[in-house]
CSV table of C-alpha atoms and ligand atoms in Angstrom, one decimal:
chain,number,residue,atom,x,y,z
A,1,UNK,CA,69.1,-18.5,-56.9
A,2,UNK,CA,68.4,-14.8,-56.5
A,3,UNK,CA,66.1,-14.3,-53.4
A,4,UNK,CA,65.8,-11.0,-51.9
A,5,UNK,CA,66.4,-12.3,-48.3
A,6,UNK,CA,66.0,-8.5,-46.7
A,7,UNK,CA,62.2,-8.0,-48.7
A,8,UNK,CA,61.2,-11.9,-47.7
A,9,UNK,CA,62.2,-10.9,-43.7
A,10,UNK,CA,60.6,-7.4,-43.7
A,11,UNK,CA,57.0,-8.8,-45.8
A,12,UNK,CA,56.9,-11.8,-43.4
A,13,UNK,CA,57.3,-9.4,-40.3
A,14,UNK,CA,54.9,-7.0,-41.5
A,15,UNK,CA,52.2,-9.8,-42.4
A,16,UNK,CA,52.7,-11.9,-39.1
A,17,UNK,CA,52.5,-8.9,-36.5
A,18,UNK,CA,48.8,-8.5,-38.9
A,19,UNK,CA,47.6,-11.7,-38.0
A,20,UNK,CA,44.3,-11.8,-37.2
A,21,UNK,CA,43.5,-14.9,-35.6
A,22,UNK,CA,45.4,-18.0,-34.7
A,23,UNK,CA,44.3,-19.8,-38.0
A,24,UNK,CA,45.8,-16.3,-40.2
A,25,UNK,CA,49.1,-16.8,-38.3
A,26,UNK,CA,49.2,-20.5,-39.2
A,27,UNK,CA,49.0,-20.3,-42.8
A,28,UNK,CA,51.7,-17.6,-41.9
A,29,UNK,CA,54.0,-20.1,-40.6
A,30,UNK,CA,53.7,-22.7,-43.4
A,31,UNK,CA,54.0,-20.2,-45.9
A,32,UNK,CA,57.4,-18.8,-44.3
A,33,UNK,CA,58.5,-21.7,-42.7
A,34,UNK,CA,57.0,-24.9,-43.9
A,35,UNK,CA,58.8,-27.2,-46.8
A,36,UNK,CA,58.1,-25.1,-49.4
A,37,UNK,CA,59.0,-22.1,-48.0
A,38,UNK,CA,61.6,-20.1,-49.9
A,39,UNK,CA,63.8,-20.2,-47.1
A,40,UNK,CA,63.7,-23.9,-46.7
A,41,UNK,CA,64.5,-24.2,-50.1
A,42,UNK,CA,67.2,-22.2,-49.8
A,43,UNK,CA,68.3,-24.0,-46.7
A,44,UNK,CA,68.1,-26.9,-49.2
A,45,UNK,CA,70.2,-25.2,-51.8
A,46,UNK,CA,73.2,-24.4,-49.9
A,47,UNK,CA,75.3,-27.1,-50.8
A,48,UNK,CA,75.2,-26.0,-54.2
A,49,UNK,CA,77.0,-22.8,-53.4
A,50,UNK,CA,80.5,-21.6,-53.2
A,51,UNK,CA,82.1,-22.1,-49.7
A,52,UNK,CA,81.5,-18.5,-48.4
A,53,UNK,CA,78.5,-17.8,-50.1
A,54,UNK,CA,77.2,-20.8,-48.4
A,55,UNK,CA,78.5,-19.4,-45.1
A,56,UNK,CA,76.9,-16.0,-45.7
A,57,UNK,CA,73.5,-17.5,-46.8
A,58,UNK,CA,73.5,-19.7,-44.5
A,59,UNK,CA,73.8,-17.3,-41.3
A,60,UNK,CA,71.4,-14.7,-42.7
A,61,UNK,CA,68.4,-17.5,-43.9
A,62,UNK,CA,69.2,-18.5,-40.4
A,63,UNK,CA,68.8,-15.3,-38.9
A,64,UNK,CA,65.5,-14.4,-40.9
A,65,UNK,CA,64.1,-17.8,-39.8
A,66,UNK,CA,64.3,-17.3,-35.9
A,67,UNK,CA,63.5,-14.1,-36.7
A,68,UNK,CA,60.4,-14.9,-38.1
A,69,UNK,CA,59.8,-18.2,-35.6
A,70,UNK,CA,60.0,-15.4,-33.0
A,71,UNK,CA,57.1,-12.7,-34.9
A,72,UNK,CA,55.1,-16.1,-34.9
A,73,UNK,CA,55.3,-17.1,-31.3
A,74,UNK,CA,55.2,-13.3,-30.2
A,75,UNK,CA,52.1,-13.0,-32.1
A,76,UNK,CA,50.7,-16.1,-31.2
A,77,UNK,CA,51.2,-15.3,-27.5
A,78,UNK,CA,49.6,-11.8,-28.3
A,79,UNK,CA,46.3,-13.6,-29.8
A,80,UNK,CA,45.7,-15.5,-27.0
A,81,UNK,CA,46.2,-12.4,-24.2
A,82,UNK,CA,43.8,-10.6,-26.4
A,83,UNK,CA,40.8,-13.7,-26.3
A,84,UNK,CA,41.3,-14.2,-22.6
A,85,UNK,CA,40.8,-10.0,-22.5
A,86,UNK,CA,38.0,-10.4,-24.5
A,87,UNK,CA,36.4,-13.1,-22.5
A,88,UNK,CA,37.8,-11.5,-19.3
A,89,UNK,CA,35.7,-8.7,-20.0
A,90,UNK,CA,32.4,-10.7,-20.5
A,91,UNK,CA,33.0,-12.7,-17.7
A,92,UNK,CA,34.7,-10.0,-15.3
A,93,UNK,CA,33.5,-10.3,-11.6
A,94,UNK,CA,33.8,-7.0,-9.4
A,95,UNK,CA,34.5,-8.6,-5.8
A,96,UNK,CA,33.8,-5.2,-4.4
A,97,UNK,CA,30.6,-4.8,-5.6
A,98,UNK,CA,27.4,-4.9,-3.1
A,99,UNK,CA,25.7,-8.4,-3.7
A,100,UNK,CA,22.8,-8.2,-5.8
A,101,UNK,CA,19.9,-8.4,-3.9
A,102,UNK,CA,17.8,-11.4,-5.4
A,103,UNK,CA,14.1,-10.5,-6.8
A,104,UNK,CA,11.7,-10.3,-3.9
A,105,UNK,CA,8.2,-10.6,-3.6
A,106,UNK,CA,6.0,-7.8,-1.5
A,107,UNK,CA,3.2,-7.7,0.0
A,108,UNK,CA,-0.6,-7.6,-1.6
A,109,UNK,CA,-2.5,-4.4,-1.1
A,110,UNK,CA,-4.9,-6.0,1.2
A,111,UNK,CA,-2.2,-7.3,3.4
A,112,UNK,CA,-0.7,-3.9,3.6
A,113,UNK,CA,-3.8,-2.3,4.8
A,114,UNK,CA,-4.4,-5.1,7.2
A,115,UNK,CA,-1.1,-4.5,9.0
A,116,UNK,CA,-1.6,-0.5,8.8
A,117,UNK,CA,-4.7,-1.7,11.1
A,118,UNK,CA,-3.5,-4.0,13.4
A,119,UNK,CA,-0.8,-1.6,14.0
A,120,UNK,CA,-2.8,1.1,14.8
A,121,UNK,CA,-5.4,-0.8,16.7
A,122,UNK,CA,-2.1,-2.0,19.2
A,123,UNK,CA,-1.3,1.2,19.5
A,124,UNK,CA,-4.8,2.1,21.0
A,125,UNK,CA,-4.8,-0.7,23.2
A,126,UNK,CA,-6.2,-3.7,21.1
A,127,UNK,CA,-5.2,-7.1,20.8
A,128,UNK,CA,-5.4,-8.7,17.4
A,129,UNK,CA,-7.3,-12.2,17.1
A,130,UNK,CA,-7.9,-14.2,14.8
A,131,UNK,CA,-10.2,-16.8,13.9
A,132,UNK,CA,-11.4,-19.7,11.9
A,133,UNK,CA,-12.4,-19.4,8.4
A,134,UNK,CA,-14.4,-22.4,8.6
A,135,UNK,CA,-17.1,-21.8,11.3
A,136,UNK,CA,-19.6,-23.6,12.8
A,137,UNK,CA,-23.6,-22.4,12.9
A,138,UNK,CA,-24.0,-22.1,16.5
A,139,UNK,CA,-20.2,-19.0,16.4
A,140,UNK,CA,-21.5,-17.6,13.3
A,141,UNK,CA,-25.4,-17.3,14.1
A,142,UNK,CA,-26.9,-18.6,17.5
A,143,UNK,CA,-24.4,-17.2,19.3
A,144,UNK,CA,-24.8,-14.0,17.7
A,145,UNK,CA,-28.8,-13.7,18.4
A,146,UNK,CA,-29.2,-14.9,15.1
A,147,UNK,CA,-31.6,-18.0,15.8
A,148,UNK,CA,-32.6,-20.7,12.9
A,149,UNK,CA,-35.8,-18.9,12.2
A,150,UNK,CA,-34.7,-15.5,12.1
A,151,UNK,CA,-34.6,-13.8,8.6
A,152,UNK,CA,-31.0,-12.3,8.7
A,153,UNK,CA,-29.6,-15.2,8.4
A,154,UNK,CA,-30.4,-15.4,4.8
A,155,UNK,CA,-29.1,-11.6,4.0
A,156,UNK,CA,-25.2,-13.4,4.7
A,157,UNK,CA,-25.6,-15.4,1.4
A,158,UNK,CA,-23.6,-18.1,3.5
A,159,UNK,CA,-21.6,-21.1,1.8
A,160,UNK,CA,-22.7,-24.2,3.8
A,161,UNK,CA,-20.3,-27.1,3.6
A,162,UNK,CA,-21.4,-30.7,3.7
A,163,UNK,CA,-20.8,-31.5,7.3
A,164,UNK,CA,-23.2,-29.0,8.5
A,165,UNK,CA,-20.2,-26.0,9.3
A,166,UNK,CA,-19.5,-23.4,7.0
A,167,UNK,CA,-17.3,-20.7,5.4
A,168,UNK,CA,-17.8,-17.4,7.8
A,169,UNK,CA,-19.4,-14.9,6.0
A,170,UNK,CA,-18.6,-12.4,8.5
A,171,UNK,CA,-15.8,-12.2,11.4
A,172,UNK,CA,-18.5,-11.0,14.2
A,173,UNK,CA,-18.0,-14.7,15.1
A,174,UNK,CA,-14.8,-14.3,16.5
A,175,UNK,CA,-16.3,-11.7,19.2
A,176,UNK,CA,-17.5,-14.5,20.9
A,177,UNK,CA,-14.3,-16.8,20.6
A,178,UNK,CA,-12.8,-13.9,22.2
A,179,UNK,CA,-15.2,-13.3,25.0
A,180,UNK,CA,-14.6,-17.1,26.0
A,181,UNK,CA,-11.2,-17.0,26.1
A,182,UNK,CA,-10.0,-13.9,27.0
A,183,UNK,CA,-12.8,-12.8,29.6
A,184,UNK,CA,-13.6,-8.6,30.2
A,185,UNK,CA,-13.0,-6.3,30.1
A,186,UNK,CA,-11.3,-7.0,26.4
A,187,UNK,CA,-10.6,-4.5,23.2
A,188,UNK,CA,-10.0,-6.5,20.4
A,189,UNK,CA,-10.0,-6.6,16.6
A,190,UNK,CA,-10.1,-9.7,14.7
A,191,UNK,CA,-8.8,-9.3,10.9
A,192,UNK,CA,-9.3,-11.7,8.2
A,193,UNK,CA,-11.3,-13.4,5.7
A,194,UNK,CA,-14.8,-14.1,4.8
A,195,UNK,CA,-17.1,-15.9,2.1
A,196,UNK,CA,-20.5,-15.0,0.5
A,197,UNK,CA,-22.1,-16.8,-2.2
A,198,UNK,CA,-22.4,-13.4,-4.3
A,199,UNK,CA,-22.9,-12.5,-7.4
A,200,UNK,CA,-19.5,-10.8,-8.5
A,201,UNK,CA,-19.6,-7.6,-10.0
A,202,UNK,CA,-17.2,-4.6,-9.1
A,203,UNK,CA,-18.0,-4.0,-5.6
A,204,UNK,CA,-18.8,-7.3,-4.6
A,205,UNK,CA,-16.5,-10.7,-4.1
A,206,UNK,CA,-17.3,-14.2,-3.5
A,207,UNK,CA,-13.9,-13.6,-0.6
A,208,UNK,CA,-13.1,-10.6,1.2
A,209,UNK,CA,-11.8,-9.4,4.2
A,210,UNK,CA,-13.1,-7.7,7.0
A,211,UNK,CA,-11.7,-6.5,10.6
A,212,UNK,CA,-14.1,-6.0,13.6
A,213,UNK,CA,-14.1,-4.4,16.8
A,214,UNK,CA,-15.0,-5.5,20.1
A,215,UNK,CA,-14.5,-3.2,23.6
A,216,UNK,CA,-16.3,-4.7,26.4
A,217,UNK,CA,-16.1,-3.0,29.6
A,218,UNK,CA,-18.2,-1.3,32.5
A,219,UNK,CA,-20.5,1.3,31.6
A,220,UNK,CA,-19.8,1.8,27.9
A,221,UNK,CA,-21.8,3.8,26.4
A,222,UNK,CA,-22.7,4.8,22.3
A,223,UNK,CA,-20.5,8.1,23.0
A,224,UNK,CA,-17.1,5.6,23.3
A,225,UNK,CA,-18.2,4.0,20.1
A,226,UNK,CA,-18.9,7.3,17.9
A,227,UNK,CA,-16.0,8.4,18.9
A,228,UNK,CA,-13.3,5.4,18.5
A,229,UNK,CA,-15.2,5.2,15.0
A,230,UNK,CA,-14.1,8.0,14.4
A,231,UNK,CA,-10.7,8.4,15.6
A,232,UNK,CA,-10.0,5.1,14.0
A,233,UNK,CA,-11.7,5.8,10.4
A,234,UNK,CA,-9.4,9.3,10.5
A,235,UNK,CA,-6.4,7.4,11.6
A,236,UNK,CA,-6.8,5.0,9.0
A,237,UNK,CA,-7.4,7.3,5.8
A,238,UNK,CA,-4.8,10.4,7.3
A,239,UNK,CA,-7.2,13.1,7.7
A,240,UNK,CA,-10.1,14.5,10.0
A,241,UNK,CA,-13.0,12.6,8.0
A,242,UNK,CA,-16.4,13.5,8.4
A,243,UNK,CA,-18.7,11.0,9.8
A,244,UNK,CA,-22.1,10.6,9.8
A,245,UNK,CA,-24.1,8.2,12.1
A,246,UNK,CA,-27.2,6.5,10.9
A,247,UNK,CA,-29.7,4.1,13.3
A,248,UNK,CA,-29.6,0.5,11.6
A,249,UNK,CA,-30.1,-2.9,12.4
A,250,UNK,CA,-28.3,-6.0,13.7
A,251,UNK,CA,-28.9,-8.6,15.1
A,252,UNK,CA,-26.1,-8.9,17.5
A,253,UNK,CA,-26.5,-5.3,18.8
A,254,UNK,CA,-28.8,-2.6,19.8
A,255,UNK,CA,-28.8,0.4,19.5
A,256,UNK,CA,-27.1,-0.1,16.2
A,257,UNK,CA,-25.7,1.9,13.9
A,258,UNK,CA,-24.3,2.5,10.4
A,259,UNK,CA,-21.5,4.6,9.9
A,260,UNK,CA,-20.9,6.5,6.6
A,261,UNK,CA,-17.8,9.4,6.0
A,262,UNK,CA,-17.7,12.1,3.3
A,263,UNK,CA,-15.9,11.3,0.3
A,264,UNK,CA,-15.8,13.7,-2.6
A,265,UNK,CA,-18.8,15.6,-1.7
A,266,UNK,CA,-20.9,12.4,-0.8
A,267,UNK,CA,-21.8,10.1,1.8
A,268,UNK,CA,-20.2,6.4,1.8
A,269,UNK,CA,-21.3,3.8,3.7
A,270,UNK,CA,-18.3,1.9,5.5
A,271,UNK,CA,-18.9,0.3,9.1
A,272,UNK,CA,-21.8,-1.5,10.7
A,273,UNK,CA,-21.4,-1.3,14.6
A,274,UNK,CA,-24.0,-0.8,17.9
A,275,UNK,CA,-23.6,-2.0,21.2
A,276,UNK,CA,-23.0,-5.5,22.1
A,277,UNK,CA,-26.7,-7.1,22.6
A,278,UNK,CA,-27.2,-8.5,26.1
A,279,UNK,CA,-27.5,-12.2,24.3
A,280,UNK,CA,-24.3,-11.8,22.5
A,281,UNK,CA,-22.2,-10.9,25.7
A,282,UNK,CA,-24.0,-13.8,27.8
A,283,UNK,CA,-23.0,-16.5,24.8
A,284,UNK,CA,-19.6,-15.2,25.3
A,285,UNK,CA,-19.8,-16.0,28.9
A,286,UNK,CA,-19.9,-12.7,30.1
A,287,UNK,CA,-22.8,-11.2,33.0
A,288,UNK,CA,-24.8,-9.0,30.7
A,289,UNK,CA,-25.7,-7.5,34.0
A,290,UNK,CA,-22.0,-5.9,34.7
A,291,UNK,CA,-20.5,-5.9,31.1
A,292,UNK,CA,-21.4,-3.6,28.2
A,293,UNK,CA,-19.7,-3.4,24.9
A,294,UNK,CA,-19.4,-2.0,21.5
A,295,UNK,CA,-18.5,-4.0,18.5
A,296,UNK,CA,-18.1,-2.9,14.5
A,297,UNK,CA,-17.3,-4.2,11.3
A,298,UNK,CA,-15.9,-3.2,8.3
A,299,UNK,CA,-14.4,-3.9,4.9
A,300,UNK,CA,-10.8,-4.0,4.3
A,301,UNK,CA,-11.0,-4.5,0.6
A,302,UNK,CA,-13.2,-1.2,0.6
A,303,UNK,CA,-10.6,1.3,2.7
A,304,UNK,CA,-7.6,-0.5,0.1
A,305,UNK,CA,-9.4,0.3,-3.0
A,306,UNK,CA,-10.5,4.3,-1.2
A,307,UNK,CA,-6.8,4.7,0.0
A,308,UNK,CA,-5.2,3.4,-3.5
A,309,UNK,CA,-8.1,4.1,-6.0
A,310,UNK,CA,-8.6,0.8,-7.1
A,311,UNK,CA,-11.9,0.7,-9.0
A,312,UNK,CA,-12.9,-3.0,-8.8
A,313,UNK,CA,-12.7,-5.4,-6.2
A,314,UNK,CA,-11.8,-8.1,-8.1
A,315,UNK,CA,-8.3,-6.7,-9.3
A,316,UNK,CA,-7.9,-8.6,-5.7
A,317,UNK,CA,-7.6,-11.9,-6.7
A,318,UNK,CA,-7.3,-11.7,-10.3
A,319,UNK,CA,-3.3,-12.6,-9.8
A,320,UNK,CA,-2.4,-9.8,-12.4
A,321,UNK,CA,1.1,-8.7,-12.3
A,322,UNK,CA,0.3,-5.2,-14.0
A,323,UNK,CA,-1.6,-4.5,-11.0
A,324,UNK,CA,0.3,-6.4,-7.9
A,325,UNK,CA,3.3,-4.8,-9.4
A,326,UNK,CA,2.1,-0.9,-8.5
A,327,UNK,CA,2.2,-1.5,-4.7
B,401,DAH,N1,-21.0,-8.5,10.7
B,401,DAH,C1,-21.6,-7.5,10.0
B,401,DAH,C2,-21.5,-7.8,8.5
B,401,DAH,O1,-20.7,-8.5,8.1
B,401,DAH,C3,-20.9,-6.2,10.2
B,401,DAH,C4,-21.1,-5.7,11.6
B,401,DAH,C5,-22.1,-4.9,11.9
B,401,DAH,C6,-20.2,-6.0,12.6
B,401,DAH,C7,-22.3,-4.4,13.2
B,401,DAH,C8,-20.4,-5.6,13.9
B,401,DAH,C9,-21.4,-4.8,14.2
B,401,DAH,O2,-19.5,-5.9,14.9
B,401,DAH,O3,-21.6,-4.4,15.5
B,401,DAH,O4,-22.3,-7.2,7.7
């Protein structure tokens, strides 16, 4: 039996500490250390050897055997700090860290505009009302000078609904909500929604939003309107615009007018307004006698798409991410 016990200890070092996995170091052990290893078999041999060769053999096979049982279980103990770094690293949690916020929505561009104006509209001294989006015929029309026979009516494109009310397709009803409840001398704007039964194209939506403005007081006269149009219209689009007022007609005022501002080097039509008609102030319960008033009305939609350069109204309400996404 001629074993070189000093190359078998120094090979099966050398390959253990190289162990790549737990499965490597396995076929290790059996091959060092299981039944048929040489050292077992020379475990097994002993007997057959002089007295103190037997001793000698004995001690070193010994020796090389923990020796080896050790490289294994130092390995193996190795392997496994090495996965649990590995996995440590995947799953490694910084407690220091600032949370991560979560994904938030934001506002729609309409909304954003909307606020823009109610903030600057309480900062001149308005209150902000709102009304209902379903109205009925006496808010949106009578009360407005707008009798059953009287041709403007059909200009609104209205959506009737089946009980005889219907969608507003302005919010000039809310003027007279606000007479009745808040009395004069009242500035108010009422934001919000309206419907029209139009044909869509880019400038024109089935919904939209409006905001109108109602000042009642004593002896108001067109000069207070021209000139909070225009304040307002500058405020709202940061510069000095120019304005241009044009005579027009409504039902619910008179004198009326149509205001259009400059924009790249031509005139755009943006805000109906005149002064409250005496019928209009009396159905909000006012003494046409003692009150005056302004009132005007204008697109939301419009000043978002001019402030944002939104070419199509419909973008709106089309739900697109690619768009909602920008603001
Ligand atoms: N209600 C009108 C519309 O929707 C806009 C309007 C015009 C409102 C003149 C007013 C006004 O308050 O005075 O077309």
């Amino acid at each position: 039996m001629s074993i070189d016990f000093e190359q078998l200890r120094a090979d099966a070092l050398e390959a253990v500490s190289a162990a790549g996995d737990s499965e490597a170091l396995q076929a290790l052990r059996v091959r060092y250390l299981g039944r048929k290893s040489p050292l077992k078999s020379a475990l097994r041999g002993l007997s057959d050897l002089p007295a103190e060769e037997r001793a000698r053999v004995g001690r070193l096979t010994n020796e090389i055997k923990n020796d080896i049982e050790q490289a294994v279980a130092g390995r193996s103990e190795a392997l496994e700090r090495e996965h649990e770094s590995e996995l440590g690293g995947r799953e490694w949690s910084d407690l220091t860290l600032p949370a991560r916020r979560g994904r938030r929505g934001h506002r729609h561009p309409i909304t954003l505009v909307e606020q823009d104006l109610d903030n600057l509209f309480r900062g001149m001294g308005y209150r902000v009302v709102e009304g209902p989006w379903v109205e009925d015929e006496w808010h949106n029309f009578d009360a407005l000078n707008i009798p059953k026979w009287h041709p403007s009516r059909d200009s609104f494109d209205t959506l009737w609904l089946s009980d005889g009310n219907l969608m507003r397709p302005h919010t000039s009803p809310v003027q007279i909500r606000a007479m009745k409840r808040f009395g004069a001398p009242l500035r108010a704007v009422f934001p919000g929604r309206v419907f029209r039964n139009e044909t869509l194209d880019a400038t024109h939506e089935a919904a939209f939003n409006q905001i109108e403005g109602l000042v009642v007081d004593r002896e108001i006269t067109p000069g207070h309107l021209f000139h909070s149009v225009k304040a307002i219209l500058s405020a709202i689009l940061e510069e000095d615009v120019e304005t241009r007022f044009r005579p027009s007609y409504f039902p619910f005022t008179e004198p009326s007018f149509e205001c259009d501002i400059m924009r790249n080097g031509d005139w755009m039509e943006l805000c109906g307004m005149g002064m409250v008609h005496p019928t209009v102030l009396e159905a909000g319960g006012l003494d046409a006698q003692e009150w005056t008033g302004f009132a005007f009305g204008l697109g939301i939609d419009r000043l978002a798409m001019m402030r944002y350069g939104i070419d199509d109204i419909r973008w709106f309400h089309r739900g697109d991410l690619r768009f909602l996404e920008q603001f």
